[in-house]
PDB file of C-alpha atoms in Angstrom:
ATOM      1  CA  MET I   1      73.645 -98.201 -44.997  1.00  0.00           C
ATOM      2  CA  LYS I   2      74.774-101.759 -44.362  1.00  0.00           C
ATOM      3  CA  LYS I   3      71.320-103.340 -44.018  1.00  0.00           C
ATOM      4  CA  ALA I   4      70.139-101.787 -47.262  1.00  0.00           C
ATOM      5  CA  PHE I   5      73.436-102.623 -48.973  1.00  0.00           C
ATOM      6  CA  PHE I   6      73.173-106.314 -48.257  1.00  0.00           C
ATOM      7  CA  ALA I   7      69.447-106.580 -48.807  1.00  0.00           C
ATOM      8  CA  ALA I   8      70.322-106.436 -52.492  1.00  0.00           C
ATOM      9  CA  ALA I   9      72.788-109.300 -52.236  1.00  0.00           C
ATOM     10  CA  ALA I  10      70.348-111.469 -50.304  1.00  0.00           C
ATOM     11  CA  LEU I  11      67.517-110.782 -52.707  1.00  0.00           C
ATOM     12  CA  CYS I  12      69.676-111.556 -55.720  1.00  0.00           C
ATOM     13  CA  GLY I  13      70.715-114.827 -54.161  1.00  0.00           C
ATOM     14  CA  ALA I  14      67.083-115.874 -53.777  1.00  0.00           C
ATOM     15  CA  LEU I  15      66.247-115.051 -57.381  1.00  0.00           C
ATOM     16  CA  THR I  16      68.789-114.530 -60.155  1.00  0.00           C
ATOM     17  CA  LEU I  17      71.915-112.476 -60.685  1.00  0.00           C
ATOM     18  CA  THR I  18      70.134-109.449 -62.118  1.00  0.00           C
ATOM     19  CA  ALA I  19      69.966-105.756 -61.301  1.00  0.00           C
ATOM     20  CA  VAL I  20      67.749-105.226 -58.243  1.00  0.00           C
ATOM     21  CA  PRO I  21      67.516-101.581 -57.087  1.00  0.00           C
ATOM     22  CA  VAL I  22      66.990-101.380 -53.346  1.00  0.00           C
ATOM     23  CA  LEU I  23      67.991 -97.906 -52.244  1.00  0.00           C
ATOM     24  CA  ALA I  24      65.777 -94.994 -53.212  1.00  0.00           C
ATOM     25  CA  GLU I  25      68.313 -92.478 -51.932  1.00  0.00           C
ATOM     26  CA  GLU I  26      71.930 -92.019 -52.939  1.00  0.00           C
ATOM     27  CA  PRO I  27      74.156 -94.235 -50.752  1.00  0.00           C
ATOM     28  CA  ASP I  28      76.457 -92.676 -48.200  1.00  0.00           C
ATOM     29  CA  TYR I  29      79.678 -93.602 -49.958  1.00  0.00           C
ATOM     30  CA  ALA I  30      81.820 -91.864 -47.361  1.00  0.00           C
ATOM     31  CA  SER I  31      80.672 -94.348 -44.716  1.00  0.00           C
ATOM     32  CA  MET I  32      81.567 -97.424 -46.776  1.00  0.00           C
ATOM     33  CA  LYS I  33      84.580 -99.446 -45.652  1.00  0.00           C
ATOM     34  CA  ILE I  34      86.433-100.360 -48.840  1.00  0.00           C
ATOM     35  CA  VAL I  35      89.861-101.850 -49.481  1.00  0.00           C
ATOM     36  CA  LEU I  36      91.743-102.430 -52.747  1.00  0.00           C
ATOM     37  CA  ILE I  37      94.336-105.236 -52.642  1.00  0.00           C
ATOM     38  CA  LEU I  38      97.054-105.110 -55.308  1.00  0.00           C
ATOM     39  CA  PRO I  39      99.628-107.763 -56.296  1.00  0.00           C
ATOM     40  CA  GLY I  40     102.274-105.170 -57.189  1.00  0.00           C
ATOM     41  CA  SER I  41     103.441-101.627 -56.615  1.00  0.00           C
ATOM     42  CA  ILE I  42     101.287 -98.597 -57.362  1.00  0.00           C
ATOM     43  CA  ASP I  43     104.413 -97.163 -58.999  1.00  0.00           C
ATOM     44  CA  ASP I  44     104.614 -99.846 -61.697  1.00  0.00           C
ATOM     45  CA  GLN I  45     103.317 -97.423 -64.359  1.00  0.00           C
ATOM     46  CA  SER I  46     101.014-100.192 -65.562  1.00  0.00           C
ATOM     47  CA  TRP I  47      98.311-102.476 -64.120  1.00  0.00           C
ATOM     48  CA  ASN I  48      98.652-101.643 -60.438  1.00  0.00           C
ATOM     49  CA  ALA I  49      99.064 -97.918 -61.048  1.00  0.00           C
ATOM     50  CA  SER I  50      95.945 -97.767 -63.229  1.00  0.00           C
ATOM     51  CA  ASN I  51      93.849 -99.589 -60.631  1.00  0.00           C
ATOM     52  CA  ASN I  52      95.139 -97.305 -57.907  1.00  0.00           C
ATOM     53  CA  ALA I  53      94.146 -94.340 -60.071  1.00  0.00           C
ATOM     54  CA  GLY I  54      90.633 -95.796 -60.287  1.00  0.00           C
ATOM     55  CA  ALA I  55      90.426 -95.967 -56.501  1.00  0.00           C
ATOM     56  CA  LYS I  56      91.601 -92.375 -56.170  1.00  0.00           C
ATOM     57  CA  ALA I  57      88.968 -91.285 -58.694  1.00  0.00           C
ATOM     58  CA  CYS I  58      86.290 -92.785 -56.433  1.00  0.00           C
ATOM     59  CA  ASP I  59      87.665 -90.893 -53.451  1.00  0.00           C
ATOM     60  CA  GLU I  60      87.444 -87.655 -55.424  1.00  0.00           C
ATOM     61  CA  GLN I  61      84.100 -88.243 -57.130  1.00  0.00           C
ATOM     62  CA  LEU I  62      82.140 -90.164 -54.497  1.00  0.00           C
ATOM     63  CA  GLY I  63      83.812 -89.144 -51.253  1.00  0.00           C
ATOM     64  CA  THR I  64      85.021 -92.663 -50.444  1.00  0.00           C
ATOM     65  CA  SER I  65      88.214 -93.343 -48.509  1.00  0.00           C
ATOM     66  CA  ILE I  66      89.502 -96.500 -50.181  1.00  0.00           C
ATOM     67  CA  GLU I  67      92.351 -98.210 -48.367  1.00  0.00           C
ATOM     68  CA  VAL I  68      94.974 -99.471 -50.829  1.00  0.00           C
ATOM     69  CA  VAL I  69      97.217-102.405 -49.900  1.00  0.00           C
ATOM     70  CA  GLU I  70      99.979-102.947 -52.451  1.00  0.00           C
ATOM     71  CA  SER I  71     102.511-105.665 -53.276  1.00  0.00           C
ATOM     72  CA  VAL I  72     100.617-108.509 -51.570  1.00  0.00           C
ATOM     73  CA  PRO I  73     102.372-111.851 -52.300  1.00  0.00           C
ATOM     74  CA  VAL I  74     100.385-114.829 -53.583  1.00  0.00           C
ATOM     75  CA  GLU I  75     100.834-116.782 -50.368  1.00  0.00           C
ATOM     76  CA  GLU I  76      99.060-113.996 -48.462  1.00  0.00           C
ATOM     77  CA  PHE I  77      96.010-113.611 -50.715  1.00  0.00           C
ATOM     78  CA  GLU I  78      93.679-115.737 -48.589  1.00  0.00           C
ATOM     79  CA  SER I  79      94.856-114.315 -45.275  1.00  0.00           C
ATOM     80  CA  THR I  80      94.432-110.751 -46.571  1.00  0.00           C
ATOM     81  CA  PHE I  81      90.910-111.472 -47.830  1.00  0.00           C
ATOM     82  CA  THR I  82      90.149-113.045 -44.464  1.00  0.00           C
ATOM     83  CA  GLU I  83      91.548-110.107 -42.524  1.00  0.00           C
ATOM     84  CA  TYR I  84      89.223-107.600 -44.181  1.00  0.00           C
ATOM     85  CA  GLY I  85      86.271-109.966 -43.993  1.00  0.00           C
ATOM     86  CA  GLU I  86      86.856-110.225 -40.247  1.00  0.00           C
ATOM     87  CA  LYS I  87      87.005-106.437 -40.044  1.00  0.00           C
ATOM     88  CA  GLY I  88      83.564-106.239 -41.645  1.00  0.00           C
ATOM     89  CA  TYR I  89      84.532-104.259 -44.735  1.00  0.00           C
ATOM     90  CA  ASP I  90      81.623-103.520 -47.067  1.00  0.00           C
ATOM     91  CA  LEU I  91      83.625-103.990 -50.263  1.00  0.00           C
ATOM     92  CA  ILE I  92      86.862-105.952 -50.599  1.00  0.00           C
ATOM     93  CA  MET I  93      88.423-105.363 -54.013  1.00  0.00           C
ATOM     94  CA  SER I  94      91.491-106.932 -55.608  1.00  0.00           C
ATOM     95  CA  ALA I  95      93.122-106.457 -59.002  1.00  0.00           C
ATOM     96  CA  GLY I  96      94.303-109.456 -60.998  1.00  0.00           C
ATOM     97  CA  SER I  97      92.969-112.816 -62.148  1.00  0.00           C
ATOM     98  CA  GLN I  98      95.473-114.475 -59.793  1.00  0.00           C
ATOM     99  CA  PHE I  99      93.106-113.545 -56.940  1.00  0.00           C
ATOM    100  CA  ASP I 100      90.221-115.678 -58.276  1.00  0.00           C
ATOM    101  CA  GLU I 101      91.030-118.868 -56.386  1.00  0.00           C
ATOM    102  CA  ALA I 102      91.676-117.177 -53.041  1.00  0.00           C
ATOM    103  CA  CYS I 103      88.542-115.075 -53.366  1.00  0.00           C
ATOM    104  CA  ALA I 104      86.400-118.131 -54.077  1.00  0.00           C
ATOM    105  CA  ALA I 105      87.821-119.815 -50.975  1.00  0.00           C
ATOM    106  CA  VAL I 106      87.249-116.886 -48.615  1.00  0.00           C
ATOM    107  CA  ALA I 107      84.228-114.897 -49.863  1.00  0.00           C
ATOM    108  CA  PRO I 108      81.524-117.446 -48.887  1.00  0.00           C
ATOM    109  CA  GLN I 109      82.730-117.242 -45.278  1.00  0.00           C
ATOM    110  CA  TYR I 110      81.876-113.527 -45.096  1.00  0.00           C
ATOM    111  CA  PRO I 111      78.480-113.097 -46.775  1.00  0.00           C
ATOM    112  CA  GLU I 112      78.062-109.564 -45.410  1.00  0.00           C
ATOM    113  CA  SER I 113      81.051-108.354 -47.436  1.00  0.00           C
ATOM    114  CA  ILE I 114      81.107-107.976 -51.209  1.00  0.00           C
ATOM    115  CA  TYR I 115      84.269-109.337 -52.880  1.00  0.00           C
ATOM    116  CA  THR I 116      85.301-107.962 -56.273  1.00  0.00           C
ATOM    117  CA  VAL I 117      88.218-109.222 -58.357  1.00  0.00           C
ATOM    118  CA  ILE I 118      89.177-106.852 -61.150  1.00  0.00           C
ATOM    119  CA  ASN I 119      90.151-109.066 -64.099  1.00  0.00           C
ATOM    120  CA  GLY I 120      88.382-111.946 -62.352  1.00  0.00           C
ATOM    121  CA  GLN I 121      85.823-114.338 -63.819  1.00  0.00           C
ATOM    122  CA  VAL I 122      84.804-116.518 -60.872  1.00  0.00           C
ATOM    123  CA  SER I 123      81.462-115.827 -59.164  1.00  0.00           C
ATOM    124  CA  GLU I 124      80.531-118.809 -57.003  1.00  0.00           C
ATOM    125  CA  SER I 125      78.612-117.048 -54.229  1.00  0.00           C
ATOM    126  CA  ASP I 126      76.139-114.170 -54.114  1.00  0.00           C
ATOM    127  CA  ASN I 127      78.713-111.811 -52.626  1.00  0.00           C
ATOM    128  CA  MET I 128      81.275-112.263 -55.422  1.00  0.00           C
ATOM    129  CA  VAL I 129      81.163-109.586 -58.148  1.00  0.00           C
ATOM    130  CA  PRO I 130      84.172-110.048 -60.470  1.00  0.00           C
ATOM    131  CA  VAL I 131      84.712-107.376 -63.120  1.00  0.00           C
ATOM    132  CA  PHE I 132      86.537-108.649 -66.187  1.00  0.00           C
ATOM    133  CA  PRO I 133      88.089-106.193 -68.660  1.00  0.00           C
ATOM    134  CA  LYS I 134      87.800-107.457 -72.202  1.00  0.00           C
ATOM    135  CA  GLU I 135      91.513-106.969 -72.782  1.00  0.00           C
ATOM    136  CA  TYR I 136      91.234-108.442 -76.256  1.00  0.00           C
ATOM    137  CA  GLU I 137      89.255-105.324 -77.258  1.00  0.00           C
ATOM    138  CA  GLY I 138      92.189-103.152 -76.237  1.00  0.00           C
ATOM    139  CA  SER I 139      94.750-105.421 -77.890  1.00  0.00           C
ATOM    140  CA  TYR I 140      92.680-105.290 -81.096  1.00  0.00           C
ATOM    141  CA  LEU I 141      93.301-101.534 -81.166  1.00  0.00           C
ATOM    142  CA  ALA I 142      96.989-102.146 -80.408  1.00  0.00           C
ATOM    143  CA  GLY I 143      97.192-104.614 -83.289  1.00  0.00           C
ATOM    144  CA  ILE I 144      95.835-102.022 -85.701  1.00  0.00           C
ATOM    145  CA  VAL I 145      98.517 -99.569 -84.548  1.00  0.00           C
ATOM    146  CA  ALA I 146     101.201-102.236 -84.983  1.00  0.00           C
ATOM    147  CA  GLY I 147      99.971-103.090 -88.460  1.00  0.00           C
ATOM    148  CA  TYR I 148     100.502 -99.500 -89.574  1.00  0.00           C
ATOM    149  CA  ALA I 149     103.790 -99.083 -87.656  1.00  0.00           C
ATOM    150  CA  THR I 150     105.649-102.093 -89.078  1.00  0.00           C
ATOM    151  CA  GLU I 151     107.851-101.858 -92.130  1.00  0.00           C
ATOM    152  CA  ASN I 152     108.514-105.561 -92.648  1.00  0.00           C
ATOM    153  CA  GLY I 153     105.425-107.270 -91.160  1.00  0.00           C
ATOM    154  CA  ASN I 154     107.489-109.057 -88.507  1.00  0.00           C
ATOM    155  CA  PHE I 155     106.056-108.784 -84.975  1.00  0.00           C
ATOM    156  CA  ALA I 156     107.329-109.715 -81.520  1.00  0.00           C
ATOM    157  CA  VAL I 157     104.551-110.383 -78.990  1.00  0.00           C
ATOM    158  CA  MET I 158     105.408-110.808 -75.292  1.00  0.00           C
ATOM    159  CA  GLY I 159     103.345-111.493 -72.177  1.00  0.00           C
ATOM    160  CA  GLY I 160     104.028-111.587 -68.458  1.00  0.00           C
ATOM    161  CA  GLU I 161     102.526-115.061 -68.145  1.00  0.00           C
ATOM    162  CA  SER I 162     100.568-117.602 -70.131  1.00  0.00           C
ATOM    163  CA  ASN I 163      96.892-117.689 -69.177  1.00  0.00           C
ATOM    164  CA  ALA I 164      93.604-117.746 -71.084  1.00  0.00           C
ATOM    165  CA  PRO I 165      92.996-113.961 -71.095  1.00  0.00           C
ATOM    166  CA  MET I 166      96.599-113.314 -72.190  1.00  0.00           C
ATOM    167  CA  VAL I 167      96.312-115.802 -75.052  1.00  0.00           C
ATOM    168  CA  LYS I 168      93.045-114.221 -76.207  1.00  0.00           C
ATOM    169  CA  LEU I 169      94.460-110.719 -76.222  1.00  0.00           C
ATOM    170  CA  MET I 170      97.544-111.895 -78.098  1.00  0.00           C
ATOM    171  CA  ASP I 171      95.396-113.770 -80.614  1.00  0.00           C
ATOM    172  CA  THR I 172      93.346-110.660 -81.246  1.00  0.00           C
ATOM    173  CA  TYR I 173      96.417-108.432 -81.496  1.00  0.00           C
ATOM    174  CA  ASP I 174      97.864-110.770 -84.118  1.00  0.00           C
ATOM    175  CA  GLY I 175      94.569-110.909 -86.001  1.00  0.00           C
ATOM    176  CA  ALA I 176      94.250-107.133 -86.214  1.00  0.00           C
ATOM    177  CA  ALA I 177      97.911-106.642 -87.164  1.00  0.00           C
ATOM    178  CA  LYS I 178      97.678-109.331 -89.843  1.00  0.00           C
ATOM    179  CA  ALA I 179      94.581-107.725 -91.388  1.00  0.00           C
ATOM    180  CA  VAL I 180      96.343-104.365 -91.694  1.00  0.00           C
ATOM    181  CA  CYS I 181      99.457-106.023 -93.149  1.00  0.00           C
ATOM    182  CA  GLU I 182      97.332-107.724 -95.790  1.00  0.00           C
ATOM    183  CA  GLU I 183      95.788-104.372 -96.705  1.00  0.00           C
ATOM    184  CA  ARG I 184      99.276-102.906 -97.023  1.00  0.00           C
ATOM    185  CA  GLY I 185     100.587-105.830 -99.069  1.00  0.00           C
ATOM    186  CA  LEU I 186     103.005-106.998 -96.371  1.00  0.00           C
ATOM    187  CA  GLU I 187     103.710-110.607 -95.447  1.00  0.00           C
ATOM    188  CA  PHE I 188     102.734-111.216 -91.810  1.00  0.00           C
ATOM    189  CA  THR I 189     105.050-112.985 -89.332  1.00  0.00           C
ATOM    190  CA  THR I 190     104.661-113.139 -85.563  1.00  0.00           C
ATOM    191  CA  THR I 191     106.707-114.634 -82.736  1.00  0.00           C
ATOM    192  CA  ARG I 192     105.070-115.079 -79.324  1.00  0.00           C
ATOM    193  CA  SER I 193     106.859-115.502 -75.998  1.00  0.00           C
ATOM    194  CA  PHE I 194     105.958-115.479 -72.307  1.00  0.00           C
ATOM    195  CA  VAL I 195     108.474-113.873 -69.969  1.00  0.00           C
ATOM    196  CA  ASN I 196     106.971-115.500 -66.844  1.00  0.00           C
ATOM    197  CA  THR I 197     107.478-112.302 -64.875  1.00  0.00           C
ATOM    198  CA  TRP I 198     105.605-109.038 -64.408  1.00  0.00           C
ATOM    199  CA  THR I 199     108.496-107.122 -62.879  1.00  0.00           C
ATOM    200  CA  ASP I 200     111.842-108.211 -64.338  1.00  0.00           C
ATOM    201  CA  VAL I 201     113.015-105.446 -66.661  1.00  0.00           C
ATOM    202  CA  SER I 202     116.243-107.238 -67.635  1.00  0.00           C
ATOM    203  CA  ALA I 203     114.351-110.405 -68.611  1.00  0.00           C
ATOM    204  CA  THR I 204     111.962-108.579 -70.932  1.00  0.00           C
ATOM    205  CA  LYS I 205     114.822-106.572 -72.441  1.00  0.00           C
ATOM    206  CA  SER I 206     116.825-109.710 -73.134  1.00  0.00           C
ATOM    207  CA  MET I 207     113.872-111.431 -74.755  1.00  0.00           C
ATOM    208  CA  ALA I 208     112.999-108.376 -76.859  1.00  0.00           C
ATOM    209  CA  ASP I 209     116.638-108.035 -77.942  1.00  0.00           C
ATOM    210  CA  GLN I 210     116.609-111.595 -79.232  1.00  0.00           C
ATOM    211  CA  MET I 211     113.283-111.226 -81.056  1.00  0.00           C
ATOM    212  CA  ILE I 212     114.359-107.996 -82.731  1.00  0.00           C
ATOM    213  CA  ASP I 213     117.690-109.565 -83.722  1.00  0.00           C
ATOM    214  CA  ASN I 214     115.637-112.353 -85.327  1.00  0.00           C
ATOM    215  CA  GLY I 215     113.838-109.835 -87.532  1.00  0.00           C
ATOM    216  CA  ALA I 216     110.958-108.273 -85.589  1.00  0.00           C
ATOM    217  CA  ASP I 217     110.642-104.530 -86.138  1.00  0.00           C
ATOM    218  CA  THR I 218     107.542-103.990 -83.967  1.00  0.00           C
ATOM    219  CA  VAL I 219     107.187-105.141 -80.359  1.00  0.00           C
ATOM    220  CA  PHE I 220     104.168-105.564 -78.079  1.00  0.00           C
ATOM    221  CA  CYS I 221     104.773-106.435 -74.418  1.00  0.00           C
ATOM    222  CA  TYR I 222     102.240-106.712 -71.591  1.00  0.00           C
ATOM    223  CA  SER I 223     104.300-107.302 -68.470  1.00  0.00           C
ATOM    224  CA  ASN I 224     103.634-104.394 -66.060  1.00  0.00           C
ATOM    225  CA  GLU I 225     106.994-103.097 -64.720  1.00  0.00           C
ATOM    226  CA  GLY I 226     108.801-105.531 -66.997  1.00  0.00           C
ATOM    227  CA  THR I 227     107.447-103.724 -70.054  1.00  0.00           C
ATOM    228  CA  SER I 228     110.095-101.028 -69.664  1.00  0.00           C
ATOM    229  CA  GLY I 229     112.787-103.552 -70.572  1.00  0.00           C
ATOM    230  CA  ALA I 230     111.149-104.237 -73.926  1.00  0.00           C
ATOM    231  CA  ILE I 231     110.824-100.500 -74.560  1.00  0.00           C
ATOM    232  CA  GLN I 232     114.532-100.050 -73.811  1.00  0.00           C
ATOM    233  CA  SER I 233     115.291-102.734 -76.369  1.00  0.00           C
ATOM    234  CA  THR I 234     113.228-101.094 -79.117  1.00  0.00           C
ATOM    235  CA  ASP I 235     114.863 -97.756 -78.316  1.00  0.00           C
ATOM    236  CA  GLU I 236     118.370 -99.171 -78.605  1.00  0.00           C
ATOM    237  CA  LYS I 237     117.686-101.302 -81.673  1.00  0.00           C
ATOM    238  CA  ASP I 238     115.598 -98.782 -83.620  1.00  0.00           C
ATOM    239  CA  ALA I 239     112.395-100.850 -83.539  1.00  0.00           C
ATOM    240  CA  LYS I 240     108.803 -99.759 -82.856  1.00  0.00           C
ATOM    241  CA  PHE I 241     106.828-100.389 -79.667  1.00  0.00           C
ATOM    242  CA  VAL I 242     103.061-100.502 -79.086  1.00  0.00           C
ATOM    243  CA  ALA I 243     102.212-100.061 -75.394  1.00  0.00           C
ATOM    244  CA  PHE I 244      99.346-101.688 -73.526  1.00  0.00           C
ATOM    245  CA  ALA I 245      97.673-101.100 -70.132  1.00  0.00           C
ATOM    246  CA  ALA I 246      99.478 -97.796 -69.495  1.00  0.00           C
ATOM    247  CA  ASN I 247     100.563 -94.630 -71.286  1.00  0.00           C
ATOM    248  CA  LYS I 248     104.205 -95.197 -72.248  1.00  0.00           C
ATOM    249  CA  ASN I 249     104.444 -92.510 -74.920  1.00  0.00           C
ATOM    250  CA  GLU I 250     106.863 -90.374 -72.927  1.00  0.00           C
ATOM    251  CA  GLU I 251     109.145 -93.288 -72.081  1.00  0.00           C
ATOM    252  CA  SER I 252     110.783 -93.495 -75.508  1.00  0.00           C
ATOM    253  CA  ASP I 253     110.450 -92.155 -79.035  1.00  0.00           C
ATOM    254  CA  SER I 254     110.112 -95.794 -80.114  1.00  0.00           C
ATOM    255  CA  VAL I 255     106.563 -95.910 -78.673  1.00  0.00           C
ATOM    256  CA  VAL I 256     104.115 -95.356 -81.528  1.00  0.00           C
ATOM    257  CA  ALA I 257     100.991 -95.351 -79.361  1.00  0.00           C
ATOM    258  CA  SER I 258      99.670 -96.580 -76.037  1.00  0.00           C
ATOM    259  CA  ILE I 259      96.389 -98.352 -75.372  1.00  0.00           C
ATOM    260  CA  ASN I 260      95.888 -97.084 -71.840  1.00  0.00           C
ATOM    261  CA  MET I 261      93.732 -99.061 -69.418  1.00  0.00           C
ATOM    262  CA  ASN I 262      91.728 -96.237 -67.867  1.00  0.00           C
ATOM    263  CA  TRP I 263      90.138 -97.569 -64.673  1.00  0.00           C
ATOM    264  CA  VAL I 264      89.268 -94.007 -63.655  1.00  0.00           C
ATOM    265  CA  ASN I 265      86.202 -94.430 -65.889  1.00  0.00           C
ATOM    266  CA  VAL I 266      85.133 -97.718 -64.308  1.00  0.00           C
ATOM    267  CA  TYR I 267      85.843 -97.768 -60.569  1.00  0.00           C
ATOM    268  CA  PRO I 268      83.115 -95.233 -59.666  1.00  0.00           C
ATOM    269  CA  TRP I 269      80.658 -97.292 -61.730  1.00  0.00           C
ATOM    270  CA  ILE I 270      81.632-100.424 -59.812  1.00  0.00           C
ATOM    271  CA  ILE I 271      81.237 -98.853 -56.387  1.00  0.00           C
ATOM    272  CA  GLU I 272      78.002 -97.085 -57.244  1.00  0.00           C
ATOM    273  CA  GLY I 273      76.543-100.277 -58.690  1.00  0.00           C
ATOM    274  CA  VAL I 274      77.572-102.445 -55.760  1.00  0.00           C
ATOM    275  CA  ALA I 275      76.382 -99.908 -53.173  1.00  0.00           C
ATOM    276  CA  LYS I 276      72.973 -99.595 -54.834  1.00  0.00           C
ATOM    277  CA  GLY I 277      72.599-103.342 -55.313  1.00  0.00           C
ATOM    278  CA  GLU I 278      72.502-102.908 -59.081  1.00  0.00           C
ATOM    279  CA  LEU I 279      75.758-104.730 -59.824  1.00  0.00           C
ATOM    280  CA  THR I 280      75.711-108.438 -59.048  1.00  0.00           C
ATOM    281  CA  GLY I 281      77.372-111.511 -60.486  1.00  0.00           C
ATOM    282  CA  ALA I 282      80.142-111.536 -63.076  1.00  0.00           C
ATOM    283  CA  GLN I 283      80.586-108.339 -65.098  1.00  0.00           C
ATOM    284  CA  GLU I 284      82.511-107.492 -68.271  1.00  0.00           C
ATOM    285  CA  VAL I 285      83.741-104.056 -69.363  1.00  0.00           C
ATOM    286  CA  GLY I 286      85.659-102.872 -72.399  1.00  0.00           C
ATOM    287  CA  VAL I 287      85.930-100.203 -75.054  1.00  0.00           C
ATOM    288  CA  ALA I 288      82.279 -99.139 -74.753  1.00  0.00           C
ATOM    289  CA  GLU I 289      82.732 -98.488 -71.029  1.00  0.00           C
ATOM    290  CA  GLY I 290      85.852 -96.393 -71.617  1.00  0.00           C
ATOM    291  CA  VAL I 291      88.352 -98.853 -70.157  1.00  0.00           C
ATOM    292  CA  PHE I 292      90.704 -98.733 -73.161  1.00  0.00           C
ATOM    293  CA  GLU I 293      91.936 -95.329 -74.267  1.00  0.00           C
ATOM    294  CA  PRO I 294      94.167 -94.978 -77.359  1.00  0.00           C
ATOM    295  CA  ILE I 295      96.860 -92.324 -76.872  1.00  0.00           C
ATOM    296  CA  PHE I 296      98.826 -91.552 -80.024  1.00  0.00           C
ATOM    297  CA  SER I 297     102.396 -90.294 -80.291  1.00  0.00           C
ATOM    298  CA  ASP I 298     103.676 -88.078 -83.080  1.00  0.00           C
ATOM    299  CA  ALA I 299     105.017 -91.232 -84.755  1.00  0.00           C
ATOM    300  CA  CYS I 300     101.470 -92.471 -85.407  1.00  0.00           C
ATOM    301  CA  SER I 301     100.158 -91.640 -88.883  1.00  0.00           C
ATOM    302  CA  ASP I 302      96.818 -89.974 -89.516  1.00  0.00           C
ATOM    303  CA  GLU I 303      95.739 -93.095 -91.405  1.00  0.00           C
ATOM    304  CA  CYS I 304      96.463 -95.200 -88.332  1.00  0.00           C
ATOM    305  CA  LYS I 305      94.604 -92.821 -86.010  1.00  0.00           C
ATOM    306  CA  GLU I 306      91.549 -92.874 -88.274  1.00  0.00           C
ATOM    307  CA  ALA I 307      91.591 -96.682 -88.404  1.00  0.00           C
ATOM    308  CA  VAL I 308      91.783 -96.958 -84.598  1.00  0.00           C
ATOM    309  CA  GLU I 309      89.008 -94.415 -84.094  1.00  0.00           C
ATOM    310  CA  LYS I 310      86.842 -96.312 -86.588  1.00  0.00           C
ATOM    311  CA  ALA I 311      87.555 -99.542 -84.684  1.00  0.00           C
ATOM    312  CA  VAL I 312      86.470 -97.910 -81.424  1.00  0.00           C
ATOM    313  CA  GLU I 313      83.168 -96.998 -83.089  1.00  0.00           C
ATOM    314  CA  ASP I 314      82.714-100.508 -84.487  1.00  0.00           C
ATOM    315  CA  ILE I 315      83.470-102.197 -81.154  1.00  0.00           C
ATOM    316  CA  THR I 316      81.111 -99.874 -79.288  1.00  0.00           C
ATOM    317  CA  ALA I 317      78.374-100.656 -81.801  1.00  0.00           C
ATOM    318  CA  GLY I 318      78.974-104.398 -81.394  1.00  0.00           C
ATOM    319  CA  ASN I 319      80.110-104.850 -84.975  1.00  0.00           C
ATOM    320  CA  VAL I 320      83.352-106.776 -84.344  1.00  0.00           C
ATOM    321  CA  ASP I 321      83.306-110.563 -83.966  1.00  0.00           C
ATOM    322  CA  PHE I 322      86.332-111.223 -81.764  1.00  0.00           C
ATOM    323  CA  THR I 323      85.712-114.970 -81.525  1.00  0.00           C
ATOM    324  CA  GLN I 324      87.123-115.342 -85.043  1.00  0.00           C
ATOM    325  CA  TYR I 325      90.566-114.582 -83.627  1.00  0.00           C
ATOM    326  CA  PHE I 326      90.547-116.813 -80.544  1.00  0.00           C
ATOM    327  CA  SER I 327      92.696-119.929 -80.800  1.00  0.00           C
ATOM    328  CA  GLU I 328      91.008-121.403 -77.714  1.00  0.00           C
ATOM    329  CA  GLU I 329      87.782-120.829 -75.797  1.00  0.00           C
TER     330      GLU I 329
END
């Protein structure tokens, strides 16, 4: 298994980062040593939980036994990558763009292990295969929902931290919401804030309270565990909430819809592709690959549902130019 597995990586390094099938037979997934390293808890009902669900789907579908290590602090990223490289793991996965720098530092030292950062974009050695979710595609769907949910065209947009992917997804959310508001004859207003936390429920609630008090009637918050604070605020203050990265529909009647990040559809594809040597270099996945799944609550109108479903079709067909929304490249 291992010799064939890494023949692909070596061959790709000598040529280009393209698909190079090496194994004629189906790989023995059960024999692969795989670990998934997470920055937070698998019980966060958001990013970490959805990635853990993807790993479990592989165990069920492919027969893998993926080891999951949760709540790894930033200062231990490099040492954790090193630990599993030393142990000779075939595939060392991590979930979050914050792993990019540590992965780039460690991966070249262990060329017989493949390193994958989910939400990563750095691929500086042949054994680095980052998989980047085009989150702006999902936030585009969320923006359409928000545009139909609002009554006054005033939006509160919150993020766990300020980084390039977060800014892009917020830009696209705003662009989609604004377009719907214009169709409905509403004046569009948006306020954007970064909570600088992924876990602090009280911080997100406080910020959402203030933004709603300032006029926002529809809130979007991408802050993992912290998101629940913003939902609590919309529930108490009779505002609307559009969820992202996880299904929050049952958390409050204020949730109009959730754009769930469904890694169950993608993790098996990643492991199959890596094991067969067909997945090399930086990868991107989005709506077409089934990463983003709109889940509507009863509060979502039929008109809104039809608009979101049409957008899914347009994105899949490549008919949406997202660059028009980006404030920075």
